[in-house]
Amino acid sequence: MIAGLRTLLSPDEAARAERLRVPAKVHEFIAARGYLRRILARYLHTPPSSLNFAYGPAGKPFLDSPRVPLFFNLTHAGTWGLLGIADDQEVGIDVEWLQRPVDIRQIASWAFAGELCSELESLPPEIKRARFHLLWTDREARLKTLGIGFSHPVPAGFDDLASGHFLLEPDYLGAWATAVSPRLISYWDETLRDSE
């Protein structure tokens, strides 16, 4: 399966995969970009290898064609990769593995406003971790909608974005964000069954 997905990549994507040093990361990159191409190609009724991407200032890819009204965002964590697609507005998506060790206090101190840090500090440990991941995935999805990273100041209107959460399985939390609440949200699962 990976060999087939590799054939869909552009020369630039293939070169990026080759620069990765960890075999598992190479596999993840090829799978993510290959599936991205296959799924978007279904929407656009075009061969996956014919898609061209450009990149925003923070590295968010977009289809390099003014005639294509399709917005997307790709993310992955652990064994999950997520692709958010919208036909009428920018979309951001994030997934986090809830068992990943994190220093909540340290991350919250630079990622969240003072009142959110205080809220997290006041929670008991079993609730604090869950609340942190809800806040983190929501913030990531919102930033990705706007095409900016954590190093940028939060722009006006950030809190007005629509967003929501979902569990992929007990240990993986996902979040989406758009400028306006979507008319319809659909989920589907395309599992990578054969890794070779």
Short mmCIF file of C-alpha atoms in Angstrom, two decimals, residues 2-165:
data_model
loop_
_atom_site.label_atom_id
_atom_site.label_comp_id
_atom_site.label_asym_id
_atom_site.label_seq_id
_atom_site.Cartn_x
_atom_site.Cartn_y
_atom_site.Cartn_z
CA ILE A 2 2.76 2.48 0.89
CA ALA A 3 4.56 1.77 -2.39
CA GLY A 4 1.36 2.65 -4.27
CA LEU A 5 0.84 5.84 -2.27
CA ARG A 6 4.47 6.86 -2.87
CA THR A 7 3.82 6.92 -6.64
CA LEU A 8 1.19 9.65 -6.13
CA LEU A 9 3.61 12.13 -4.53
CA SER A 10 5.08 15.10 -6.33
CA PRO A 11 8.89 15.28 -6.67
CA ASP A 12 8.93 17.85 -3.84
CA GLU A 13 6.90 15.56 -1.54
CA ALA A 14 9.09 12.56 -2.40
CA ALA A 15 12.18 14.63 -1.57
CA ARG A 16 10.65 15.68 1.76
CA ALA A 17 9.97 12.02 2.59
CA GLU A 18 13.57 11.10 1.75
CA ARG A 19 14.91 13.78 4.12
CA LEU A 20 13.14 12.20 7.09
CA ARG A 21 15.52 10.05 9.15
CA VAL A 22 13.08 7.83 11.09
CA PRO A 23 11.47 5.08 8.97
CA ALA A 24 8.15 5.38 10.83
CA LYS A 25 8.05 9.11 10.02
CA VAL A 26 8.73 8.39 6.35
CA HIS A 27 5.84 5.91 6.37
CA GLU A 28 3.52 8.42 8.11
CA PHE A 29 4.40 11.23 5.69
CA ILE A 30 3.89 9.09 2.59
CA ALA A 31 0.60 7.69 3.92
CA ALA A 32 -0.69 11.14 4.90
CA ARG A 33 0.20 12.87 1.63
CA GLY A 34 -0.84 9.89 -0.49
CA TYR A 35 -4.25 9.65 1.16
CA LEU A 36 -4.62 13.44 0.99
CA ARG A 37 -4.13 13.25 -2.77
CA ARG A 38 -6.46 10.25 -3.21
CA ILE A 39 -9.29 11.78 -1.20
CA LEU A 40 -9.06 15.28 -2.72
CA ALA A 41 -8.88 13.73 -6.20
CA ARG A 42 -12.23 12.02 -5.56
CA TYR A 43 -13.82 15.38 -4.79
CA LEU A 44 -12.27 17.01 -7.83
CA HIS A 45 -12.65 14.11 -10.28
CA THR A 46 -9.00 14.28 -11.28
CA PRO A 47 -5.97 11.98 -10.96
CA PRO A 48 -4.31 12.23 -7.51
CA SER A 49 -0.86 12.86 -8.98
CA SER A 50 -2.14 15.88 -10.95
CA LEU A 51 -2.91 17.95 -7.85
CA ASN A 52 -0.59 20.88 -7.18
CA PHE A 53 -0.17 22.42 -3.73
CA ALA A 54 1.08 25.78 -2.56
CA TYR A 55 1.81 26.75 1.04
CA GLY A 56 0.75 29.61 3.27
CA PRO A 57 3.15 31.60 5.49
CA ALA A 58 2.90 29.04 8.33
CA GLY A 59 3.20 26.07 5.95
CA LYS A 60 -0.49 25.22 5.59
CA PRO A 61 -0.98 23.60 2.15
CA PHE A 62 -3.73 24.63 -0.23
CA LEU A 63 -4.68 23.62 -3.75
CA ASP A 64 -2.74 25.77 -6.19
CA SER A 65 -5.64 26.55 -8.50
CA PRO A 66 -7.92 29.58 -8.32
CA ARG A 67 -10.68 27.54 -9.97
CA VAL A 68 -10.85 24.94 -7.16
CA PRO A 69 -13.23 25.98 -4.36
CA LEU A 70 -12.06 23.28 -1.91
CA PHE A 71 -10.45 23.95 1.46
CA PHE A 72 -8.71 21.32 3.56
CA ASN A 73 -6.46 20.72 6.54
CA LEU A 74 -4.46 17.60 7.40
CA THR A 75 -3.17 16.52 10.81
CA HIS A 76 -1.96 13.35 12.46
CA ALA A 77 -0.97 11.96 15.85
CA GLY A 78 0.01 8.44 16.78
CA THR A 79 -1.97 6.00 14.66
CA TRP A 80 -4.50 8.59 13.46
CA GLY A 81 -4.46 10.94 10.51
CA LEU A 82 -7.35 13.36 9.98
CA LEU A 83 -8.36 15.35 6.95
CA GLY A 84 -10.90 18.15 7.22
CA ILE A 85 -12.51 19.30 3.96
CA ALA A 86 -14.86 22.22 3.30
CA ASP A 87 -16.21 23.56 0.04
CA ASP A 88 -16.99 27.09 1.16
CA GLN A 89 -14.54 28.22 3.84
CA GLU A 90 -11.19 27.56 5.49
CA VAL A 91 -11.08 24.64 7.89
CA GLY A 92 -8.67 23.67 10.66
CA ILE A 93 -8.39 20.27 12.28
CA ASP A 94 -6.30 18.75 15.05
CA VAL A 95 -5.91 15.37 16.74
CA GLU A 96 -4.05 14.60 19.95
CA TRP A 97 -3.08 11.34 21.63
CA LEU A 98 -4.38 11.79 25.16
CA GLN A 99 -1.74 9.53 26.71
CA ARG A 100 1.20 11.56 25.38
CA PRO A 101 3.24 12.91 28.29
CA VAL A 102 2.88 16.69 28.48
CA ASP A 103 3.96 19.33 30.97
CA ILE A 104 0.58 21.03 31.28
CA ARG A 105 1.80 23.93 33.40
CA GLN A 106 4.73 24.75 31.12
CA ILE A 107 2.72 24.53 27.87
CA ALA A 108 -0.29 26.38 29.29
CA SER A 109 1.94 29.25 30.48
CA TRP A 110 2.83 30.25 26.90
CA ALA A 111 -0.16 28.86 24.96
CA PHE A 112 -3.14 30.16 26.93
CA ALA A 113 -4.31 33.44 28.40
CA GLY A 114 -3.89 34.00 32.13
CA GLU A 115 -7.47 33.12 33.03
CA LEU A 116 -7.24 29.73 31.29
CA CYS A 117 -3.95 28.97 33.07
CA SER A 118 -5.58 29.82 36.40
CA GLU A 119 -8.57 27.63 35.55
CA LEU A 120 -6.31 24.68 34.74
CA GLU A 121 -4.29 25.14 37.92
CA SER A 122 -7.45 25.04 40.02
CA LEU A 123 -8.62 21.68 38.64
CA PRO A 124 -7.91 18.27 40.19
CA PRO A 125 -5.33 16.23 38.20
CA GLU A 126 -7.84 13.78 36.67
CA ILE A 127 -9.91 16.64 35.24
CA LYS A 128 -6.98 18.99 34.45
CA ARG A 129 -5.52 16.68 31.79
CA ALA A 130 -8.84 16.29 29.96
CA ARG A 131 -9.53 20.04 30.09
CA PHE A 132 -6.02 20.83 28.84
CA HIS A 133 -6.46 18.57 25.79
CA LEU A 134 -9.86 20.12 25.00
CA LEU A 135 -8.33 23.60 25.12
CA TRP A 136 -5.21 22.58 23.18
CA THR A 137 -6.98 20.81 20.29
CA ASP A 138 -9.50 23.65 20.01
CA ARG A 139 -6.71 26.25 19.87
CA GLU A 140 -4.73 24.23 17.31
CA ALA A 141 -7.78 23.80 15.06
CA ARG A 142 -8.59 27.52 15.26
CA LEU A 143 -5.01 28.56 14.46
CA LYS A 144 -4.93 26.15 11.52
CA THR A 145 -8.18 27.62 10.20
CA LEU A 146 -6.47 31.00 10.11
CA GLY A 147 -3.27 29.52 8.66
CA ILE A 148 -1.06 30.73 11.52
CA GLY A 149 1.04 29.05 14.19
CA PHE A 150 1.47 29.47 17.93
CA SER A 151 4.27 32.00 17.43
CA HIS A 152 1.82 34.52 15.96
CA PRO A 153 -0.31 36.80 18.15
CA VAL A 154 -3.93 35.71 18.37
CA PRO A 155 -5.85 37.87 15.87
CA ALA A 156 -9.16 39.61 16.42
CA GLY A 157 -12.09 37.28 15.80
CA PHE A 158 -10.17 34.19 16.96
CA ASP A 159 -12.74 33.45 19.67
CA ASP A 160 -15.61 33.94 17.20
CA LEU A 161 -14.63 30.92 15.09
CA ALA A 162 -16.96 27.93 15.21
CA SER A 163 -15.40 24.75 16.62
CA GLY A 164 -16.20 21.34 17.99
CA HIS A 165 -14.61 18.20 19.45
#
